[in-house]
Structures are given as structure tokens and as C-alpha cells.
CSV table of C-alpha atoms and ligand atoms in Angstrom, one decimal:
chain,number,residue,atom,x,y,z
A,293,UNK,CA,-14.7,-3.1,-25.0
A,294,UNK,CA,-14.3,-2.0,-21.6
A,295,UNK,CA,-11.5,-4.0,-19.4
A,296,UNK,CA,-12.9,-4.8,-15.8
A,297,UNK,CA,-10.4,-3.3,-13.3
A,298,UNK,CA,-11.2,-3.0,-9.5
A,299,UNK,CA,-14.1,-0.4,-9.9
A,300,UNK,CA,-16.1,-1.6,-12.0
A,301,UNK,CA,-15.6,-5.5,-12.1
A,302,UNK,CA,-18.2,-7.7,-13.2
A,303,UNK,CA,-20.2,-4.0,-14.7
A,304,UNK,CA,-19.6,-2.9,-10.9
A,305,UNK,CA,-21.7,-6.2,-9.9
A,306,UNK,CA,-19.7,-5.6,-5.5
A,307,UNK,CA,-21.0,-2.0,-5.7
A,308,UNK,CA,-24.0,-2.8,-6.1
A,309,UNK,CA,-24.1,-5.7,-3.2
A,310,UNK,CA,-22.5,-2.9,-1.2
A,311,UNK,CA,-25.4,-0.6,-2.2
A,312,UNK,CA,-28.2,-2.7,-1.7
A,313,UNK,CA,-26.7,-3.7,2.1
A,314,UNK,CA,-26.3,-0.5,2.8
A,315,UNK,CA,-29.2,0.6,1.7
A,316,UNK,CA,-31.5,-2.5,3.3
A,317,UNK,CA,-30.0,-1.7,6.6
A,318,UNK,CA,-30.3,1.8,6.3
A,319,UNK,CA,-34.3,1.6,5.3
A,320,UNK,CA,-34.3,-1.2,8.4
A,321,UNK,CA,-32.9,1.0,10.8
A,322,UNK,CA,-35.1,4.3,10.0
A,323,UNK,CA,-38.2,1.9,9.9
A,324,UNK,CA,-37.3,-0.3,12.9
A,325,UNK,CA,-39.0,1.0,16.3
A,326,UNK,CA,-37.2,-0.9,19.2
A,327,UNK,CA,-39.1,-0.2,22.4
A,328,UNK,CA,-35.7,0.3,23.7
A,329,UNK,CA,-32.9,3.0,22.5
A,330,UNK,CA,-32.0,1.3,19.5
A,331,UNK,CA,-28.2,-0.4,20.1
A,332,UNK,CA,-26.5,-4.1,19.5
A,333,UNK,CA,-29.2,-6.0,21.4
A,334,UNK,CA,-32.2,-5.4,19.3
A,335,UNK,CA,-33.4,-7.5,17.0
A,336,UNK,CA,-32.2,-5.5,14.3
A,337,UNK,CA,-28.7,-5.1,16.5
A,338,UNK,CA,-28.3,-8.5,16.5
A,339,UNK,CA,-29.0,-8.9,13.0
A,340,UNK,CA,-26.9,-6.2,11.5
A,341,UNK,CA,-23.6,-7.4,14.4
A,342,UNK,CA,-24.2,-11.0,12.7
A,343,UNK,CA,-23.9,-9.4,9.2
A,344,UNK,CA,-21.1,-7.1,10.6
A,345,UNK,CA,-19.0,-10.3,11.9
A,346,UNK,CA,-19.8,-12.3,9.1
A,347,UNK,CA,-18.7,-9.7,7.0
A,348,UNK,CA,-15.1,-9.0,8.8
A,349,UNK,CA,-14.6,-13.2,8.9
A,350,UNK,CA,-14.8,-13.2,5.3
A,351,UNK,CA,-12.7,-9.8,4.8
A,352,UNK,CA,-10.1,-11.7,7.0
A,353,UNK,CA,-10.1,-14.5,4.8
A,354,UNK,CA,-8.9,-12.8,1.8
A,355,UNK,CA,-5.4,-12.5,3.2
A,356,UNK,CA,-5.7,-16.7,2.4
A,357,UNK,CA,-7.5,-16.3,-0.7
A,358,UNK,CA,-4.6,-13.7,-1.7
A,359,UNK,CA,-2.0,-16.6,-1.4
A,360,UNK,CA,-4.0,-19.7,-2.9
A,361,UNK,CA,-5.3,-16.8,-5.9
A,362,UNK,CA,-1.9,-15.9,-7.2
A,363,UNK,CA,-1.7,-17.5,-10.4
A,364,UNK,CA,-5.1,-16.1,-11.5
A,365,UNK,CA,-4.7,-12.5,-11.5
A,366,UNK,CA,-9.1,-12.2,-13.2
A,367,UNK,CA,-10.3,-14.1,-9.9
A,368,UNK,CA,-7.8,-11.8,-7.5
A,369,UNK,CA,-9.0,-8.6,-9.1
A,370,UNK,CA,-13.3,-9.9,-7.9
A,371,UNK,CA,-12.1,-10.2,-4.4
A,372,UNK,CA,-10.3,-7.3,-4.2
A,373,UNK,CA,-13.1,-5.5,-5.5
A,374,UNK,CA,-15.1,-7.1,-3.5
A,375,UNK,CA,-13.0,-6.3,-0.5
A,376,UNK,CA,-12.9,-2.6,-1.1
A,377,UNK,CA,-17.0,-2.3,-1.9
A,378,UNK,CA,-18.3,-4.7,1.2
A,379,UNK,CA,-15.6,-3.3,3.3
A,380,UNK,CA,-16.9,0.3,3.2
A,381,UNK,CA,-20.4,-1.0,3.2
A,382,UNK,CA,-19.1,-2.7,6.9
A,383,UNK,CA,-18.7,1.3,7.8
A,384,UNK,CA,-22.7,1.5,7.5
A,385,UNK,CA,-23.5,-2.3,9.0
A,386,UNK,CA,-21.1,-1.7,12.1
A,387,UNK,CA,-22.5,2.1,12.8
A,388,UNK,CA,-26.1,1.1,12.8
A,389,UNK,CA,-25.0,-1.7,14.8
A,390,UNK,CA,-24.4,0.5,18.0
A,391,UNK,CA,-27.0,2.3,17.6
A,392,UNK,CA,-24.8,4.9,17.7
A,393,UNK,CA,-24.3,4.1,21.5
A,394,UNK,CA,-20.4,4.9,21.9
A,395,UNK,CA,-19.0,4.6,24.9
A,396,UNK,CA,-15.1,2.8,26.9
A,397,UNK,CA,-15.9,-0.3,26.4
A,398,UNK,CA,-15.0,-3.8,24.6
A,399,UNK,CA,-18.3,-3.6,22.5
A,400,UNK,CA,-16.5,0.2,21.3
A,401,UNK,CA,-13.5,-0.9,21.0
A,402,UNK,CA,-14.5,-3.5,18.2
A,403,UNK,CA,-16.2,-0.7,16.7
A,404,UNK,CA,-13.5,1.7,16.7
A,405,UNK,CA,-10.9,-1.4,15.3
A,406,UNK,CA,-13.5,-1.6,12.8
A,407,UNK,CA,-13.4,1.9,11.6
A,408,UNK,CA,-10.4,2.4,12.1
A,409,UNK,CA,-9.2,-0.7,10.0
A,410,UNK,CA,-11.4,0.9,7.1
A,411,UNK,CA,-9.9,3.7,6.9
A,412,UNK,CA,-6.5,2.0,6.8
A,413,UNK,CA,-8.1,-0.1,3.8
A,414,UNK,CA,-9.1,3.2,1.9
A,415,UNK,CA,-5.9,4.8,3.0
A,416,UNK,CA,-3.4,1.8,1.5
A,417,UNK,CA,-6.3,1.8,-1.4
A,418,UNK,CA,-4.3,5.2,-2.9
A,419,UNK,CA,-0.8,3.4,-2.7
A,420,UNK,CA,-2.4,0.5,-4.1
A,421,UNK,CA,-4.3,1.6,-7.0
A,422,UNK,CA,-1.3,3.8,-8.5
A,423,UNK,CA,2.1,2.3,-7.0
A,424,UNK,CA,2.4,-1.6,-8.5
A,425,UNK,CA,1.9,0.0,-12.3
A,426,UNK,CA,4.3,2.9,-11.8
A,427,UNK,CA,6.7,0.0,-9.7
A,428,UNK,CA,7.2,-2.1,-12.8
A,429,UNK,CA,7.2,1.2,-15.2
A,430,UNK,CA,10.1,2.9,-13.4
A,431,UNK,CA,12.4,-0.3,-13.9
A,432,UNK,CA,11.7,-0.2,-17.3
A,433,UNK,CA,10.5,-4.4,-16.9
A,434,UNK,CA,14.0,-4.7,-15.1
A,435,UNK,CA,14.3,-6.1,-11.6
A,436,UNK,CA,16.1,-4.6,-8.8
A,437,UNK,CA,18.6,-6.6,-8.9
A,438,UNK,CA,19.3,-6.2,-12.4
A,439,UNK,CA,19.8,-2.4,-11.8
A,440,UNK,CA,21.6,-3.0,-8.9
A,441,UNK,CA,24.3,-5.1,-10.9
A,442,UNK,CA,24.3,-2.2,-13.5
A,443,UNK,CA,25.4,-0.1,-10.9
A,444,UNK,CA,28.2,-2.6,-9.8
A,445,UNK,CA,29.2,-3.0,-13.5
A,446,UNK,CA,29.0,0.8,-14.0
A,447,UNK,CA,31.7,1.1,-10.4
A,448,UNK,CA,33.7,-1.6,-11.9
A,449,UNK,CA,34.1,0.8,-15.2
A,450,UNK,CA,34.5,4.2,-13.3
A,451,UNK,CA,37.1,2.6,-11.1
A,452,UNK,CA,39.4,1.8,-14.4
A,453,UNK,CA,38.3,5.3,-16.4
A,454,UNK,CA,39.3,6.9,-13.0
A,455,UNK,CA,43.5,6.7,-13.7
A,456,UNK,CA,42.8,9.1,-16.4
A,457,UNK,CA,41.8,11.6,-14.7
A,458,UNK,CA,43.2,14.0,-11.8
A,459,UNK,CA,43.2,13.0,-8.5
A,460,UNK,CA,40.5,15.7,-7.1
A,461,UNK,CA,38.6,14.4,-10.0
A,462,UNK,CA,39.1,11.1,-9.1
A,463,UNK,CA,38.5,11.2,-5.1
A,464,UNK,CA,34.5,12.9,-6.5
A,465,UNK,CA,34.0,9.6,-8.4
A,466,UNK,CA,35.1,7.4,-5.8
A,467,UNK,CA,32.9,9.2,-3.1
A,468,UNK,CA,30.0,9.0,-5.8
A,469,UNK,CA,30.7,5.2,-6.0
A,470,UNK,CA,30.4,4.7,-2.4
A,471,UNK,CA,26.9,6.5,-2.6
A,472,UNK,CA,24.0,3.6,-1.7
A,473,UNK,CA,20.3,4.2,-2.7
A,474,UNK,CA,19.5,5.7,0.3
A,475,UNK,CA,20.9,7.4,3.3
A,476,UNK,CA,18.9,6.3,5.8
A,477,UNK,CA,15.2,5.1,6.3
A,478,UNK,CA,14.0,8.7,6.4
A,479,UNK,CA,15.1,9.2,3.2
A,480,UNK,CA,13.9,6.2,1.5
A,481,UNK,CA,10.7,7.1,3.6
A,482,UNK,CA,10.6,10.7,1.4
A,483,UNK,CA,12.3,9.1,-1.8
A,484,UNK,CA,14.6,11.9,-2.1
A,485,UNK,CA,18.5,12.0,-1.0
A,486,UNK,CA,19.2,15.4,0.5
A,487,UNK,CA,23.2,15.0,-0.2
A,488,UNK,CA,23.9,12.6,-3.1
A,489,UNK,CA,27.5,12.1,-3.8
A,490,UNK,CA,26.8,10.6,-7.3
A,491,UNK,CA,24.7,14.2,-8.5
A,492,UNK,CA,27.6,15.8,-6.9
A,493,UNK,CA,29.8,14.1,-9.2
A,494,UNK,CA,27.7,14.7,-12.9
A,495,UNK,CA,27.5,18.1,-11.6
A,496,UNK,CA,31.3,18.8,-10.8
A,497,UNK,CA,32.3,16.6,-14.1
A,498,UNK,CA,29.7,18.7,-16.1
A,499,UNK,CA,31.5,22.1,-15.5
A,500,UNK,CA,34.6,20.3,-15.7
A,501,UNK,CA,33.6,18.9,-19.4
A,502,UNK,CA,33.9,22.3,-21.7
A,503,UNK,CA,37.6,22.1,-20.1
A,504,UNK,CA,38.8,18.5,-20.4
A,505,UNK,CA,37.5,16.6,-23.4
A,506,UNK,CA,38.8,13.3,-21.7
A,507,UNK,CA,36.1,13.5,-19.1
A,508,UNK,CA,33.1,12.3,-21.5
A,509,UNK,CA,33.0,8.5,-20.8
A,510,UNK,CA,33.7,8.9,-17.1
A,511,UNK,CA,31.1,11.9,-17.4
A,512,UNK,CA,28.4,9.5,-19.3
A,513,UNK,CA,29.6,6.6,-16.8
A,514,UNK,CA,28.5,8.7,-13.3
A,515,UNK,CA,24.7,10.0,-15.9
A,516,UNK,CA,23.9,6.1,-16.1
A,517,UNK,CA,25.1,5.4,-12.7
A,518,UNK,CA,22.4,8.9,-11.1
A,519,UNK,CA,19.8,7.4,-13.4
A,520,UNK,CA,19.8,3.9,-12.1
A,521,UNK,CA,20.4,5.3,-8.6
A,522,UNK,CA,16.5,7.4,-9.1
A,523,UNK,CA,15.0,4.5,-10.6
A,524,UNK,CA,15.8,2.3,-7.3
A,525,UNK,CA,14.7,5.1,-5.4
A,526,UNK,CA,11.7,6.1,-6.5
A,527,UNK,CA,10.8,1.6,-6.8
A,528,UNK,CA,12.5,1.5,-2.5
A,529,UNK,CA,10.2,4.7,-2.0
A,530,UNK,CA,6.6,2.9,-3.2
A,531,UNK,CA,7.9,-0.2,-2.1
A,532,UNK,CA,8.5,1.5,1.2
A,533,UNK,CA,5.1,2.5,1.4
A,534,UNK,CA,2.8,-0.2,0.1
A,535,UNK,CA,4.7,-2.1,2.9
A,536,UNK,CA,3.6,-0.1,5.1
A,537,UNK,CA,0.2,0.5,4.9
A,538,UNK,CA,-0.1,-3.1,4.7
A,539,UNK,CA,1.9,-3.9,8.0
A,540,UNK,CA,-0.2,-1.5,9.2
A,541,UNK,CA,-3.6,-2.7,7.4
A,542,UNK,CA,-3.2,-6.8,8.5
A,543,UNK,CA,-2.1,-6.2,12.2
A,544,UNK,CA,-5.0,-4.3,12.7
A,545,UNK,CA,-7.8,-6.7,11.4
A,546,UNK,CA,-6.2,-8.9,13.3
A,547,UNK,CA,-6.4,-7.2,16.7
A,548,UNK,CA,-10.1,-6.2,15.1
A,549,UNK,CA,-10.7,-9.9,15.1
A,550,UNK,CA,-9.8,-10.5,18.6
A,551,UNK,CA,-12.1,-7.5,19.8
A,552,UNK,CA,-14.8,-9.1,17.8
A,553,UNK,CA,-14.4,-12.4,19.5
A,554,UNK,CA,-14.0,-10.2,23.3
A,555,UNK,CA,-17.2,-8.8,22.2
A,556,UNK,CA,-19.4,-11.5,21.0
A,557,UNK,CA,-18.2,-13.7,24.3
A,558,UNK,CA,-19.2,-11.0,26.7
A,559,UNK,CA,-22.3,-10.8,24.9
A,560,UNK,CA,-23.1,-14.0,24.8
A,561,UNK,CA,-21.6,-13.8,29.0
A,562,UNK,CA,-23.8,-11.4,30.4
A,563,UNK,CA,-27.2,-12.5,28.0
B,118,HEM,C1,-12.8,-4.3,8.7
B,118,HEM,C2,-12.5,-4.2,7.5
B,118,HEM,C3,-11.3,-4.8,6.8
B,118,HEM,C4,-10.6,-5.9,7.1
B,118,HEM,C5,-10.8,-6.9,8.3
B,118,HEM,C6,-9.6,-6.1,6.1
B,118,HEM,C7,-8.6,-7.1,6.1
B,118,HEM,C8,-7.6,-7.2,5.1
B,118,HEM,C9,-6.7,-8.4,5.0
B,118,HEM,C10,-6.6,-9.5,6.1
B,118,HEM,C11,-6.0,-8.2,3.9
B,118,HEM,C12,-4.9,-9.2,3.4
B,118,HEM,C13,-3.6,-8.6,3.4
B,118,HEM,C14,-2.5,-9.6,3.1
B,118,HEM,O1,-2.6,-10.7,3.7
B,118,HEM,O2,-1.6,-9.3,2.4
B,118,HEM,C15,-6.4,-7.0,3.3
B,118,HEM,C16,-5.9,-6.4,2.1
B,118,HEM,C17,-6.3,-5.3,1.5
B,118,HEM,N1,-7.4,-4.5,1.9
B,118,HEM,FE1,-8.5,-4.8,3.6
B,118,HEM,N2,-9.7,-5.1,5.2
B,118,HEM,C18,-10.8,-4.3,5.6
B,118,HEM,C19,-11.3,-3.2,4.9
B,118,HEM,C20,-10.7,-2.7,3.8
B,118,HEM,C21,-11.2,-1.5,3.1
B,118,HEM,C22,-12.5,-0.7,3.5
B,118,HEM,C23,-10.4,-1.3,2.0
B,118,HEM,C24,-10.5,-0.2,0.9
B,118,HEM,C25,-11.4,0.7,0.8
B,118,HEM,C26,-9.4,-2.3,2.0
B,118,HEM,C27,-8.4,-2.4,1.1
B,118,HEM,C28,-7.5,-3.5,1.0
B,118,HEM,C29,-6.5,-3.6,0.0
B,118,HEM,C30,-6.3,-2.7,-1.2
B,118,HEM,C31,-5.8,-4.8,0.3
B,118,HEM,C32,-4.6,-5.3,-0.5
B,118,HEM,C33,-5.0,-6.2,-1.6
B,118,HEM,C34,-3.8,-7.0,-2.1
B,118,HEM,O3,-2.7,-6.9,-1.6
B,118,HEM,O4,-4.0,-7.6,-3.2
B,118,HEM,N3,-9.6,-3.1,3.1
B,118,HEM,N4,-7.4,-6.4,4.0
């Protein structure tokens, strides 16, 4: 049996809505002769803006749905398939909206929020679909935190195994357990740490290892610590990044929302 996931939920029962919109409004517009250019205040305008707003209202109200849909992950998966299918169907409702009449203007404006908050959607859509599977992978059904107090533990060992061993040898662990996830936000922002004091130290203690026989556990102490150290950083990096999009995503609907309502008033204003 086939599992629903985003795409085809409900045997793709949202892309087909999406379909049949945009395909109703596309037939209306070719078919529609306005005596008029065609633009927002045609009949067909006004029905395709009232579809258009209707249409972002209830986008905007998944952000509640999200919250109150938590527990039941079945019904979250139908509205965000939902979301994703009527949201790029909006691309097709807003365009043939305007008529394709662009210009400066508040009625533009919404329509370039509009887009522009699509595109967002489909953007965040390739963080979304891969990162929260890989997220939970990578921690090997660990938290954070629970690596992060490996790494403590791991310190708290080095710090003892360190008065075996010379004291060049011993300032290159104590660097390497100084050594956070990240350097700075550029570096979580590329998920890679240009200078990393702890792979400096498995490197050094790996040449040093043919030599010394006595450096194994202190060796196999700073592997685990470089291992846990990737695993937070490659969670920090998606992490990093499905936050974004997303603070970038919800601000923008929202200032889409308050062109929408500019728009309708000074409609409704100048009748
Ligand atoms: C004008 C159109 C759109 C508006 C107003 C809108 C608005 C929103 C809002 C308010 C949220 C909730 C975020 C939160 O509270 O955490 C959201 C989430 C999301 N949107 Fe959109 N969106 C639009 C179009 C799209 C499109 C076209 C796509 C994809 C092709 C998309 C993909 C997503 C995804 C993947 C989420 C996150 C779902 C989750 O966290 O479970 N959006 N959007």
C-alpha cells in the first residue's frame, strides 16, 4: 500500500482542487471579453480578487491550525498539502486578477507580497521536505542536549586522561575541549568549521599514536568527542535554516495581509 505523504495525500485529492481552480480561472479568463482592458475591476477581477483573498485568509490561518493540529500528525500532513497545492494555484488566481496591469501602486504591491510570499513557500518547501527526517537521523533518536552532555562527559574524561600525557600533548586536548559547535553564525550558517581545534587534535594524536601506545584512550576520547561535535553541526546547520525560511516565510504573509487589507479598502474607497 502506498503511504500518503504531502504529494499525494488523499490519492493527490489538493492537486487536483489546485488544478481544477486553476484551470476554471484560466478557461474564464481566455473566454471572458470585458469591454474594458481586463484588470481587478471586472466582473471576473472581482471574482478571482475574492477567491485570491479568500484563499490567502485561509493560507494565513494555518499558522493556528499548525498549533491546535500538533498531536495529530494524519490531519497536519492534509493542510500542509493543502497549503503547498492552493498556494501555488493563488500564483494563477492573483495574476489573472490584475489583468496583468502592473504598475507602483498599493493594488501591486499586494500582488508582488503575494508572489513573492510564494516563492518563499516553495523555497522553505526544499528545507522542509528533506531537513526534519535527516534532523532526527543525524542524532541517531538523541536530543541535542543528550549529545551536548556527551560532550561534557567526554571533557570531563580527557581532562583526567590528560596527566598522562606530555604537556604539548596536553595543551592540543585542552584547546580541542574549548572548541564549541560553531565559531560564529557564519559558520553554523555553512555547517562547516573552517579551523576546528578538536580535528586538530585526532589529527595531531593520530601521527602521534604509531609512537606512543599510551595515547589510544585519549586518541578514541577526542574521535567520539569530533563525532558528536559533526552531528550538532550538521542538526545547528538545518535547524539554522528551516528557521529561517520560516522567519522569513510568516513575516511576509503577514505584511501580505496588511497590503491585502490597504488594497481592498482603497478599492472599496474610490468605488
Ligand atoms: C500567499 C501565499 C502563502 C501564505 C500567506 C502562506 C502563509 C503561511 C503561514 C502563515 C504559515 C505558518 C507558519 C507558522 O506559523 O509556523 C506557513 C507555513 C508553511 N508554508 Fe506557506 N504560505 C503561502 C504559500 C506557500 C506556498 C506556495 C508554499 C509551498 C509551495 C508554502 C509552504 C509552506 C510550508 C512548507 C510551511 C511550513 C509548514 C509547517 O511548518 O508545518 N506556503 N505559510
Amino acid at each position: 500500500m502506498i503511504q500518503d505523504n504531502l504529494f499525494n495525500y488523499k490519492r493527490f485529492a489538493f492537486l487536483k482542487c489546485a488544478l481544477l481552480l486553476t484551470l476554471l480561472a484560466s478557461f474564464a479568463y481566455l473566454f471572458d471579453q470585458p469591454r474594458i482592458n481586463a484588470n481587478g475591476g471586472t466582473w471576473l477581477g472581482y471574482t478571482l480578487g475574492t477567491i485570491g483573498a479568500l484563499l490567502i485568509l485561509w493560507l494565513m490561518w494555518f499558522g493556528v491550525r499548525k498549533r491546535q493540529y500538533s498531536n495529530e500528525a494524519g490531519n497536519l500532513r492534509g493542510w500542509v498539502s493543502a497549503h503547498i497545492y492552493l498556494g501555488l494555484a493563488l500564483a494563477v488566481v492573483a495574476t489573472l486578477h490584475t489583468g496583468f496591469q502592473i504598475g507602483w501602486n498599493i493594488h501591486s504591491l499586494a500582488y508582488v507580497l503575494t508572489m513573492t510570499t510564494i516563492g518563499t513557500g516553495v523555497w522553505g518547501l526544499t528545507f522542509y521536505l528533506r531537513y526534519p527526517t535527516e534532523m532526527s537521523n543525524v542524532l541517531n533518536r538523541q536530543s541535542p542536549e543528550q549529545i551536548v552532555s556527551q560532550i561534557e562527559t567526554l571533557d570531563r574524561e580527557a581532562g583526567k586522561l590528560c596527566k598522562n600525557i606530555n604537556d604539548r600533548l596536553a595543551r592540543t586536548v585542552s584547546e580541542s575541549t574549548k572548541q564549541g559547535i560553531f565559531n560564529s553564525r557564519r559558520s553554523q550558517r555553512l555547517g562547516k568549521v573552517k579551523v576546528c581545534a578538536t580535528e586538530k587534535a585526532v589529527d595531531i594524536l593520530q601521527s602521534e599514536l604509531t609512537r606512543t601506545d599510551s595515547l589510544s584512550e585519549i586518541y578514541r576520547n577526542q574521535v567520539q568527542r569530533l563525532r558528536a561535535l559533526k552531528q550538532l553541526r550538521r542538526y545547528y546547520h538545518m535547524r539554522y535554516w528551516l528557521e529561517l525560511w520560516l522567519a522569513v516565510h510568516v513575516p511576509l504573509s503577514f505584511g501580505l495581509l496588511a497590503a491585502l487589507i490597504a488594497h481592498v479598502l482603497s478599492v472599496f474607497i474610490y468605488w
